[in-house]
Coordinates of C-alpha atoms and ligand atoms in Angstrom, one line a residue:
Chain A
X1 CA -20.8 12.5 22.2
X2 CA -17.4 12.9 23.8
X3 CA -16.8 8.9 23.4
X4 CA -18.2 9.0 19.8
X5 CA -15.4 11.6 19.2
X6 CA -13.0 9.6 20.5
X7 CA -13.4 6.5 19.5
X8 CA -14.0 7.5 15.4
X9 CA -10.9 9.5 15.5
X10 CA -9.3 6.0 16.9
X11 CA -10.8 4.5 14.2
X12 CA -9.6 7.2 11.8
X13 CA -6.1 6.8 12.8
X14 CA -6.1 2.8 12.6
X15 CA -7.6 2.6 9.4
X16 CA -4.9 4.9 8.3
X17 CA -2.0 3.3 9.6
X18 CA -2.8 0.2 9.8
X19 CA -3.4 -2.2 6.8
X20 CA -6.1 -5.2 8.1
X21 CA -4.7 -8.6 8.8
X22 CA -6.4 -10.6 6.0
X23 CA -4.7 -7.7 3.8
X24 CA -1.5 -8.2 5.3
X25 CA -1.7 -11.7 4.9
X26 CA -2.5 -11.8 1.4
X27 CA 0.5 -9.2 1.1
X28 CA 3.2 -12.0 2.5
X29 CA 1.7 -14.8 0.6
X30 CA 2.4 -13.0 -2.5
X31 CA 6.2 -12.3 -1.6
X32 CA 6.3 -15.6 -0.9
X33 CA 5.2 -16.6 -4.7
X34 CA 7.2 -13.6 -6.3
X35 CA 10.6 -14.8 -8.2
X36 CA 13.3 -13.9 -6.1
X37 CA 15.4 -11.0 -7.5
X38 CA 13.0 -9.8 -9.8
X39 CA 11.7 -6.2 -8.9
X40 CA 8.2 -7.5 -8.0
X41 CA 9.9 -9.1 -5.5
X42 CA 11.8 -5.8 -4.1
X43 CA 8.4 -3.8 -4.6
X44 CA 6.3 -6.3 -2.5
X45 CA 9.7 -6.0 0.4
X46 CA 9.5 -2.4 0.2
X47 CA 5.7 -2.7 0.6
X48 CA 6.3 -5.2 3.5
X49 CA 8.4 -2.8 5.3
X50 CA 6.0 0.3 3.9
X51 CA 3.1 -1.4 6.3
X52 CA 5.6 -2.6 9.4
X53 CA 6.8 0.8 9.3
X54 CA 3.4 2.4 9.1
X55 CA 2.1 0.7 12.1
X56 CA 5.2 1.5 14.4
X57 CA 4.9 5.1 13.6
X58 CA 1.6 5.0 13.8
X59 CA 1.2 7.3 10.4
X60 CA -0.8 7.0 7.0
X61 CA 0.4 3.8 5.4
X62 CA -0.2 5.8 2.2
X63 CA 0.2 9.9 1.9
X64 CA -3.0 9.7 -0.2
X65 CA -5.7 9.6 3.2
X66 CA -8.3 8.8 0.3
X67 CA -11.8 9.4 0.6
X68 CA -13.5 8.9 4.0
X69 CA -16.4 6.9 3.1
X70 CA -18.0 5.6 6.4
X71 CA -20.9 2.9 6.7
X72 CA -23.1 2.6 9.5
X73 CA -25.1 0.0 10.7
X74 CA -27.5 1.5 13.4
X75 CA -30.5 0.5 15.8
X76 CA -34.2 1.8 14.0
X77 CA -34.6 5.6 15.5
X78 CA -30.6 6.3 15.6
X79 CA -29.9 10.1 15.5
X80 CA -27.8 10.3 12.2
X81 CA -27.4 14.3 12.3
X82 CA -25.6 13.7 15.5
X83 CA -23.7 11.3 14.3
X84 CA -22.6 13.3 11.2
X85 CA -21.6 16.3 12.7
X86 CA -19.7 13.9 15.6
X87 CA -17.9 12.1 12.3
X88 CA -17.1 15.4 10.1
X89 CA -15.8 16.7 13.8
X90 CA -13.8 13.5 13.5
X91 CA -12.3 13.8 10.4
X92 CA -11.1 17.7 11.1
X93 CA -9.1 16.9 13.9
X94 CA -7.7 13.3 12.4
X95 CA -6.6 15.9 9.9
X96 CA -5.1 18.2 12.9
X97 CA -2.9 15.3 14.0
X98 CA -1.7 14.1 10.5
X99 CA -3.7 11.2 10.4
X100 CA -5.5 12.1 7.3
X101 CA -3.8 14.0 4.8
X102 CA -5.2 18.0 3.6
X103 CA -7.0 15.9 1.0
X104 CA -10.3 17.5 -0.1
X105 CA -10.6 20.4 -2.6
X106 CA -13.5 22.3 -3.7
X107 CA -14.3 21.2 -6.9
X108 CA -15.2 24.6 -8.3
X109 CA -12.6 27.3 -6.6
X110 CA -9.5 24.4 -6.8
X111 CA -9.0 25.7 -3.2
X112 CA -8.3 23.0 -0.3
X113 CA -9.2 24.7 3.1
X114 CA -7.5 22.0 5.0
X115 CA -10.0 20.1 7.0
X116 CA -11.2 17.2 4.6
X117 CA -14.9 18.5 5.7
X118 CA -17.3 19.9 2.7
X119 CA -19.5 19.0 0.6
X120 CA -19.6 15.2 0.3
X121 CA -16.8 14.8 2.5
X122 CA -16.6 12.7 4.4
X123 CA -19.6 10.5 3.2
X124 CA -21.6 8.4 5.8
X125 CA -23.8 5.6 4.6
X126 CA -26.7 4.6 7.2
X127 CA -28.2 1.4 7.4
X128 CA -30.8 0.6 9.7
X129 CA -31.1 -2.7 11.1
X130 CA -33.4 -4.2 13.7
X131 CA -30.4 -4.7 16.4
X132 CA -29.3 -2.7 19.3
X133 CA -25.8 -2.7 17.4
X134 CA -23.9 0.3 16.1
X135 CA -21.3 -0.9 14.0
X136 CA -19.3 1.7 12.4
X137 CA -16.8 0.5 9.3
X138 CA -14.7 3.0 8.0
X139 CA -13.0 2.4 4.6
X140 CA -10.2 5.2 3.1
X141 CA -9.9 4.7 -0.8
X142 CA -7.1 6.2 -2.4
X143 CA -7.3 8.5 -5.7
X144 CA -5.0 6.6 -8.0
X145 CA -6.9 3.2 -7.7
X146 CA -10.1 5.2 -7.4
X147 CA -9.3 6.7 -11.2
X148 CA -8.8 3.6 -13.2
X149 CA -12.2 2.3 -11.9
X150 CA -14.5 1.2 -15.1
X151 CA -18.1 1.1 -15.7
X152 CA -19.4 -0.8 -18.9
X153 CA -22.4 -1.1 -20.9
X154 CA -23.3 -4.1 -22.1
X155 CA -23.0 -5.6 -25.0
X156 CA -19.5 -4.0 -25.1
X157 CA -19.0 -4.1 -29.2
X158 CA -15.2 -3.9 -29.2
X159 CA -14.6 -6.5 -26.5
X160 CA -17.3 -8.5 -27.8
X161 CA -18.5 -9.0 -24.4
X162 CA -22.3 -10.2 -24.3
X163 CA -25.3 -10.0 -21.8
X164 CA -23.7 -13.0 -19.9
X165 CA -21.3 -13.7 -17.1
X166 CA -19.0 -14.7 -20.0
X167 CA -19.3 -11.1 -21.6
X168 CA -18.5 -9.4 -17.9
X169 CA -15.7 -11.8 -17.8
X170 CA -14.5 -10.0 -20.3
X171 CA -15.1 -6.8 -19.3
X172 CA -13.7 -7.0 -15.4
X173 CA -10.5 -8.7 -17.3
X174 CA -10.1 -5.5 -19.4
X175 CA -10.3 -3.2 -16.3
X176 CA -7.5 -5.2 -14.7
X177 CA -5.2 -5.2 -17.9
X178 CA -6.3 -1.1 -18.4
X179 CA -5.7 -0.7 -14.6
X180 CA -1.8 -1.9 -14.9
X181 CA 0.6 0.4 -13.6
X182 CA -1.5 3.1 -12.3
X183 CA -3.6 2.0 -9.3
X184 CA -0.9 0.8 -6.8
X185 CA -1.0 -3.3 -7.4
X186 CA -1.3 -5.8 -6.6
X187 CA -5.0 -4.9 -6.4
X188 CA -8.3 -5.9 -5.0
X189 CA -11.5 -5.6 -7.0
X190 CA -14.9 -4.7 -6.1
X191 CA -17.7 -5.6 -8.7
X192 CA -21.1 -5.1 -9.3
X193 CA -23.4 -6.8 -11.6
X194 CA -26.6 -4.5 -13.0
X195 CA -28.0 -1.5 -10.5
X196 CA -27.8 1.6 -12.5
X197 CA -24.1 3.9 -12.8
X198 CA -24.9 4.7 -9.4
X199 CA -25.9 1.8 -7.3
X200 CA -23.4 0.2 -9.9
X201 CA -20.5 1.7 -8.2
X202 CA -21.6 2.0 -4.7
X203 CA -22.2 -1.4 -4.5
X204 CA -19.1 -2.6 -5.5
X205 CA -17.2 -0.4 -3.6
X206 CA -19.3 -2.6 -0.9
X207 CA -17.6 -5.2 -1.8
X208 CA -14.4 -3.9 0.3
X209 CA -16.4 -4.7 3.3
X210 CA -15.9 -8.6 2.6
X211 CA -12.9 -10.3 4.2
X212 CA -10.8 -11.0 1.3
X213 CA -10.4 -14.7 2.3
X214 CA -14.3 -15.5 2.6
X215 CA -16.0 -17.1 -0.3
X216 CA -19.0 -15.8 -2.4
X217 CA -22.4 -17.8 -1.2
X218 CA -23.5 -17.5 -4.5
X219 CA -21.9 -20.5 -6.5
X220 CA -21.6 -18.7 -9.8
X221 CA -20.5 -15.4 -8.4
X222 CA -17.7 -17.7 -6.4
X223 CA -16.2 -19.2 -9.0
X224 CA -16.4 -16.0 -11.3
X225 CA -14.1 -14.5 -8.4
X226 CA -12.1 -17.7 -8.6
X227 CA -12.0 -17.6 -12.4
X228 CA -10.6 -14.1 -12.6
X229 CA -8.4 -13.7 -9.3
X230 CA -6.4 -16.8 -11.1
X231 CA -6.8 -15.4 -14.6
X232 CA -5.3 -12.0 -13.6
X233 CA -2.4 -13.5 -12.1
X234 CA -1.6 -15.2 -14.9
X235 CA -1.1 -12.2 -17.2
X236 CA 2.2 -11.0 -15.7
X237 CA 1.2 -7.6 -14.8
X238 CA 2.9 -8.1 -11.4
X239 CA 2.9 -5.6 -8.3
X240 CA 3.0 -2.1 -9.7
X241 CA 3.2 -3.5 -13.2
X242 CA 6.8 -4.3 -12.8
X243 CA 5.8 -7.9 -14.0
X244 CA 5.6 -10.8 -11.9
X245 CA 3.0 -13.0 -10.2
X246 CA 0.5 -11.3 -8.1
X247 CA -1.4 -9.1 -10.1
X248 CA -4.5 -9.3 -7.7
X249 CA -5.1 -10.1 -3.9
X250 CA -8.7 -11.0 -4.2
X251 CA -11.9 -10.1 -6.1
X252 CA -15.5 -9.9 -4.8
X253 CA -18.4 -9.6 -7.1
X254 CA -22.0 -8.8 -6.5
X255 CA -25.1 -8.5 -8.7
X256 CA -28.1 -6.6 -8.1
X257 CA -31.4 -5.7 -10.4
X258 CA -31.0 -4.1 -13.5
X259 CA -33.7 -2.6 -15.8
X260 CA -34.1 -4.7 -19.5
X261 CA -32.7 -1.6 -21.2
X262 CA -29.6 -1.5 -19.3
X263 CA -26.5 -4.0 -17.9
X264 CA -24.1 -2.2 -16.4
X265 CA -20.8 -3.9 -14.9
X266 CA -19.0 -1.5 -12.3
X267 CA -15.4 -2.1 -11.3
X268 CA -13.8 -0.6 -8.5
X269 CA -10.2 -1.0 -7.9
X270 CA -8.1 -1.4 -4.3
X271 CA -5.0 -0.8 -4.2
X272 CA -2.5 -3.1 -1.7
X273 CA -3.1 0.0 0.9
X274 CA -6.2 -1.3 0.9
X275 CA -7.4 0.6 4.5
X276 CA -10.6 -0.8 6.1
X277 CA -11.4 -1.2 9.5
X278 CA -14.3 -1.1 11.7
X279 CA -15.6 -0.9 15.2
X280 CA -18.6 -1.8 17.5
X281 CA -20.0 0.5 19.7
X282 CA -21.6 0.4 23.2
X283 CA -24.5 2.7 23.7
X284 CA -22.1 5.0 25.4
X285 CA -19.9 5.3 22.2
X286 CA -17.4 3.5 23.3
X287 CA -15.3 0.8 21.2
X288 CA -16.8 -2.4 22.2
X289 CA -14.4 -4.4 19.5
X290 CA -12.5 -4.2 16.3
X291 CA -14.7 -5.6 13.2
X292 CA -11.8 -6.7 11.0
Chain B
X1 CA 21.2 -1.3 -7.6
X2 CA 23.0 1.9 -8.8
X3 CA 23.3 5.0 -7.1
X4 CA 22.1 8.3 -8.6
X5 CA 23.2 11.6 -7.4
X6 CA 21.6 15.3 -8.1
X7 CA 22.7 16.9 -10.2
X8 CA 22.7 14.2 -13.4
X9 CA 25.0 14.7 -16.0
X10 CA 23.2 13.8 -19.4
X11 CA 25.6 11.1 -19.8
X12 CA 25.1 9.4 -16.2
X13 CA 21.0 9.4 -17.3
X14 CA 21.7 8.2 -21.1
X15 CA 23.7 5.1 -19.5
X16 CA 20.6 4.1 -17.6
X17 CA 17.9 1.1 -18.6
X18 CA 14.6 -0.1 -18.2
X19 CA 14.6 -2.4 -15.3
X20 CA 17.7 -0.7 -13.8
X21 CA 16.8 -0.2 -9.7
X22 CA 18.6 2.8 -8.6
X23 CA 19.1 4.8 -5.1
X24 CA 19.0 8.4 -5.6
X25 CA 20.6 11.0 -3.4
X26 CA 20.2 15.0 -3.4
X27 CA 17.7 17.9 -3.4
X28 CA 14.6 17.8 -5.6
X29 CA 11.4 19.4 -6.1
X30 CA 8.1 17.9 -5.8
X31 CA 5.3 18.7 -8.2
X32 CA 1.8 17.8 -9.5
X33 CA -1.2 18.5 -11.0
X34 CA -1.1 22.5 -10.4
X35 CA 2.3 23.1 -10.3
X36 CA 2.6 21.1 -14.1
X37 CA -0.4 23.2 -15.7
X38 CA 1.0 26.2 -14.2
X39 CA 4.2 26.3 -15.8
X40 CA 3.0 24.6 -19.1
X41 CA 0.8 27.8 -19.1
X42 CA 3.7 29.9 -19.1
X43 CA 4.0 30.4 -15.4
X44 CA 7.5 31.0 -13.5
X45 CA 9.1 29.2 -11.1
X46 CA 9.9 31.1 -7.5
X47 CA 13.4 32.4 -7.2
X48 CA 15.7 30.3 -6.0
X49 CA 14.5 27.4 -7.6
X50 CA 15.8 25.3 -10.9
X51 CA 15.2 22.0 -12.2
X52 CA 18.3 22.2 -14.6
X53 CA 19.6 18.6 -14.3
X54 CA 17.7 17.7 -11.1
X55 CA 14.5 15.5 -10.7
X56 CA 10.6 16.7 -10.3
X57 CA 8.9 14.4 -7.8
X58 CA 5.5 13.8 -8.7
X59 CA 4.4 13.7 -5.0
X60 CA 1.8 15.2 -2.5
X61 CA 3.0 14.6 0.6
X62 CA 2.1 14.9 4.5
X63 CA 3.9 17.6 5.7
X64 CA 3.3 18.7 9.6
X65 CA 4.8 21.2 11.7
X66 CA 6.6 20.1 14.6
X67 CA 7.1 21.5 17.8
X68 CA 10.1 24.4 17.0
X69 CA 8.0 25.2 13.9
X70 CA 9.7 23.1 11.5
X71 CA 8.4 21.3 8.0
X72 CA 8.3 17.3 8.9
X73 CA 7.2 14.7 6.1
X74 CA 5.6 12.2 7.3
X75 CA 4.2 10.5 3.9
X76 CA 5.6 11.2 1.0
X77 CA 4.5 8.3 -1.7
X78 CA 4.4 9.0 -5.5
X79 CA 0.8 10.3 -7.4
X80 CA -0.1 9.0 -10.8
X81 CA 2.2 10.4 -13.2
X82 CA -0.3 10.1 -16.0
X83 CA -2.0 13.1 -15.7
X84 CA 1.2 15.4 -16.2
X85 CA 1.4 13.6 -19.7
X86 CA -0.4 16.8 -21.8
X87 CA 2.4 18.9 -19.8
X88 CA 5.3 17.0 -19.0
X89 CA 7.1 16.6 -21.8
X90 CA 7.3 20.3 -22.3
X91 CA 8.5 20.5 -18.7
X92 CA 11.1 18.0 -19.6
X93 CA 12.9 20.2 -22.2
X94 CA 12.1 24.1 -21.3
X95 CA 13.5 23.4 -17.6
X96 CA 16.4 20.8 -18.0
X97 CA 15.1 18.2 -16.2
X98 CA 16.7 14.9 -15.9
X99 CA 14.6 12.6 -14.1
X100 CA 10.7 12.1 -12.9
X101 CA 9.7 10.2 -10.3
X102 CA 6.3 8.6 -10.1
X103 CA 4.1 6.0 -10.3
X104 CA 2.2 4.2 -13.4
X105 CA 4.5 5.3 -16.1
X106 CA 3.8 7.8 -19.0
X107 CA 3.1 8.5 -22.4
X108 CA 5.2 8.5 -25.6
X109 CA 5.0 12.5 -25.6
X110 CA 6.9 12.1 -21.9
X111 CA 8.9 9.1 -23.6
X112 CA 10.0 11.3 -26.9
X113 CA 11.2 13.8 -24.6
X114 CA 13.0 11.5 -22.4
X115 CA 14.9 10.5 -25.6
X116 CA 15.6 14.0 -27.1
X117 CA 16.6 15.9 -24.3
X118 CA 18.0 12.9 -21.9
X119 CA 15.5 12.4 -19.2
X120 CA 14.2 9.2 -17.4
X121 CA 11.7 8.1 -15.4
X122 CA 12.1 6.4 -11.9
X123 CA 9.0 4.2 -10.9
X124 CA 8.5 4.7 -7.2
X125 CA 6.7 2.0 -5.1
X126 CA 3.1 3.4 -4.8
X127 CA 1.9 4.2 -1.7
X128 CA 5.1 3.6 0.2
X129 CA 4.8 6.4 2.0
X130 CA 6.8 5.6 5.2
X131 CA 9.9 3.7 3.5
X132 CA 10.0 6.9 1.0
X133 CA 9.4 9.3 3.8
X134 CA 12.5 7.7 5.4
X135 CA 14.4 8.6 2.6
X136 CA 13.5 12.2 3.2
X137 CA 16.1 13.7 5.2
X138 CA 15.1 17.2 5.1
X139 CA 12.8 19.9 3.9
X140 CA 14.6 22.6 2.8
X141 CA 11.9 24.9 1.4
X142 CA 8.2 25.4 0.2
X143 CA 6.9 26.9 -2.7
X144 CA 3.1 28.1 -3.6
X145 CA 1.7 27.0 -0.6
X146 CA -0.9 29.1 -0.2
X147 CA -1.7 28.9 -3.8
X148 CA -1.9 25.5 -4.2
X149 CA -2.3 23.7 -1.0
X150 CA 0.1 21.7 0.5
X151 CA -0.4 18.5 -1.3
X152 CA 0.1 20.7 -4.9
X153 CA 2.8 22.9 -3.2
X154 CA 6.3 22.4 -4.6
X155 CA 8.3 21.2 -2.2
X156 CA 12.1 21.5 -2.2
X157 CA 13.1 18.2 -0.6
X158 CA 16.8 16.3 0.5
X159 CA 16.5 12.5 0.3
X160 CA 18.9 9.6 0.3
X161 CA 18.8 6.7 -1.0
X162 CA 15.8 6.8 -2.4
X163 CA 14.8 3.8 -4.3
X164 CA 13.0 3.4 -7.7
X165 CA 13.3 1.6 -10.6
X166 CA 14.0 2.8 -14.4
X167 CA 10.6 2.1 -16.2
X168 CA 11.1 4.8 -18.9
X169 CA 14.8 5.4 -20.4
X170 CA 16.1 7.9 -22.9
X171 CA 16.4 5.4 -25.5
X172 CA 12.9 4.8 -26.1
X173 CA 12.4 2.1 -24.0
X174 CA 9.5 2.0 -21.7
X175 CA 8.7 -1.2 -19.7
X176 CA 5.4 -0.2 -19.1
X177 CA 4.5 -0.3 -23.3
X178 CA 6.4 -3.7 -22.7
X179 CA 4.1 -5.4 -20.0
X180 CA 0.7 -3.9 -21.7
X181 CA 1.5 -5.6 -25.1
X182 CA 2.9 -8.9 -22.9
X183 CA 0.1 -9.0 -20.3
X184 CA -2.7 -7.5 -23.7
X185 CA -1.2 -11.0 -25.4
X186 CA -1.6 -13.4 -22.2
X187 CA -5.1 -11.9 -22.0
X188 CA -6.2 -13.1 -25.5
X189 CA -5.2 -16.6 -25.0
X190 CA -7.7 -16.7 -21.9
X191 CA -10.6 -15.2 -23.6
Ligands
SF4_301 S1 -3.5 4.1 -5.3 FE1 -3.5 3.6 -3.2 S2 -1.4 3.1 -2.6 FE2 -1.4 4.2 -4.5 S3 -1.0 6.3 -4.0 FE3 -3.3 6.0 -4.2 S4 -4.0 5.5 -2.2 FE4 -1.8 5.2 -2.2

């Protein structure tokens, strides 16, 4: 397990200095579109030379490490206690080195023993699939965008949002305008459609995983993603809600069953330190390549 | 861009505006979440250390030791500043401070307070960490560390040029009140 080690604490320090080049791309776009002058403009420079910097130094692009939520996609008959104890071993010594920030606090004493590792941190997701691929994706969500995630109930009275695409239109557009300011824009969002206030939010937060330039197969999820990334950006909230253009970097929506009695819409936030990153491994544990 | 130093006279604070970029030189403290509740509860700060006319940080930072043993920041981004709002206003007046850094904004008690004891607050970019870092040239001190963890610890920091913008200023003006009724208005028309 000595090259499992290794390589997640590689991929523990990447994610956390290093934003993803789709991210980074989306990042200089907006810049580009930003009035020159304005103080969107000087936040998205300072943000520029916040990543540049980052990467050079090879430190957290962000002091807030987030949590470590890591997904797995493993041959059938994978040992997952092994790789658990390998990951929390991980995480301690990313921690050592000051890749990850003292960042986890028990939730009943207030006391933070220093290692990230407890209860629920860090959190591995398996999935099993029928390949002799392990693909490890390791995504590091910050607190501040984390807190102004949203969860409605539909029919939402006040915003008069319905049962319908139109009425969670409505509702994801009302999580971006309550989200200004606080979570670190310009944002990305995450989105589910049904599942229950669990499966709600863990799916969207799945919706990190996408690149944020690929498209949504589903025709009427697309254009929802379409609809709202443009509508957003047209409200003037700008990058940290300084005002300006770029609002949002992307938005990915998913749906998945509900029960007749319930409609939830979940909304997870990014913020522009949006860290993901991912590796394949050989049997040996070994990075075969880098996902994103 | 206008430069800031600590200490503030009330004056230099009262002539600043929403929208105003600043770069703000000095020694300040950082503080958060335990270090707010703490004194609103009636707690003390350590010796040694006053916020008369000087600037809390709302700030956890990454803070290693280096080889000889001394304090390095290596991230030092601003938190969200809303969840001081119960206690910060408070804060504001009992301990003479002039300026809060952070990110998101605040609430009218914070904004009130701003306006009747001359206090502002500096929006920080969130999650700069490494350009904000840079503008920390020193740690001079640390306070509560074993109380509150590092990220919660107050931490007596000297920065340069550190650069924020005025989104809260003591005349009542708040930018971020501004852009939620401008953006709440755009919204409608979309709906
Ligand atoms: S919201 Fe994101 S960028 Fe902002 S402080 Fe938190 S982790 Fe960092």
């Amino acid at each position: 397990m000595q090259n499992l080690h290794a390589s997640l604490l590689e991929l523990i320090r990447r994610t956390s200095a290093e934003i993803p080049d789709d991210v980074q791309k989306a990042i200089l776009d907006s810049l580009e579109r930003e009035k020159k002058g304005t103080i969107a403009e000087s936040a998205l420079k300072i943000i520029e030379r916040n990543i540049d910097l980052a990467k050079q130094k090879s430190q957290p692009i962000c002091q807030d490490t987030g949590s470590i939520i890591f997904y797995v996609d493993c041959p059938v008959g994978f040992d997952q206690i092994t790789f658990e104890e390998t990951a929390r071993g991980a995480v301690r010594e990313a921690t050592k080195k000051g890749f990850l920030r003292q960042n986890s606090v028990d939730s009943l004493t207030g006391l933070n023993d220093g290692t990230n590792v407890g209860p629920g941190s860090p959190t591995v997701h398996f999935h099993q699939h029928r390949s002799a691929e392990l693909n490890v994706r390791l995504i590091l969500k910050g607190g501040g965008c984390e807190n102004v995630g949203a969860q409605y109930s539909l029919p939402n009275e006040k915003l008069k949002a319905d049962r319908d695409l139109k009425g969670c239109r409505k509702v994801i557009l009302d999580a971006v305008l309550q989200a200004q300011g606080k979570g670190c824009g310009p944002g990305i969002l995450g989105v589910c459609i049904g599942g229950d206030r669990a499966t709600g939010y863990e799916f969207s937060k799945q919706q990190f995983l996408r690149m944020l330039e690929d498209r949504n197969p589903n025709l009427e999820l697309d254009q929802l993603e379409q609809d709202i990334l443009q509508t957003a950006n047209e409200l003037g909230i700008g990058p940290m809600g300084f005002g300006g253009k770029t609002t949002l970097l992307g938005v990915k929506i998913c749906a998945a069953n509900r029960l007749p009695a319930s409609f939830f819409v979940s909304v997870s936030y990014m913020c522009w330190a949006y860290r993901r990153q991912g590796v394949s491994l050989k049997p040996d544990g070994v990075i075969a390549r880098w996902l994103y | 861009m206008t430069s800031i130093t600590i200490p503030i006279s009330e004056e230099t604070i009262r002539s600043l505006k929403v929208g105003d970029a600043v770069s703000i030189t000095g020694t300040l403290f950082t503080g958060r979440d335990a270090v707010h509740k703490f004194l609103h509860d009636g707690g003390k700060l350590p010796p040694g250390v006053s916020f008369q006319d000087g600037i809390i940080y709302h700030c956890g930072p990454v803070v290693i030791k280096d080889e000889q043993g001394r304090w390095k920041v290596t991230a030092a981004g601003p938190t969200t500043s809303i969840r001081e709002e119960p206690y910060q206003g408070a804060i504001i007046g009992e301990f003479g401070l002039r300026g809060v850094i952070g990110k998101g904004g605040m609430g009218d008690k914070t904004l009130a307070a701003c306006q009747e004891h001359g206090c502002v607050y500096f929006h920080a970019v969130g999650g700069a960490a490494q350009v904000l870092a840079e503008s920390i040239k020193a740690v001079r001190n640390v306070y509560f560390l074993r109380e509150f963890g590092s990220p919660e610890a107050i931490w007596e920091l000297e920065i340069e040029n550190f650069p924020a913008v005025v989104t809260m200023d003591a005349h009542g003006n708040s930018l971020h009140k501004e852009i939620f009724a401008a953006s709440q208005a755009a919204l409608a028309k979309h709906l």
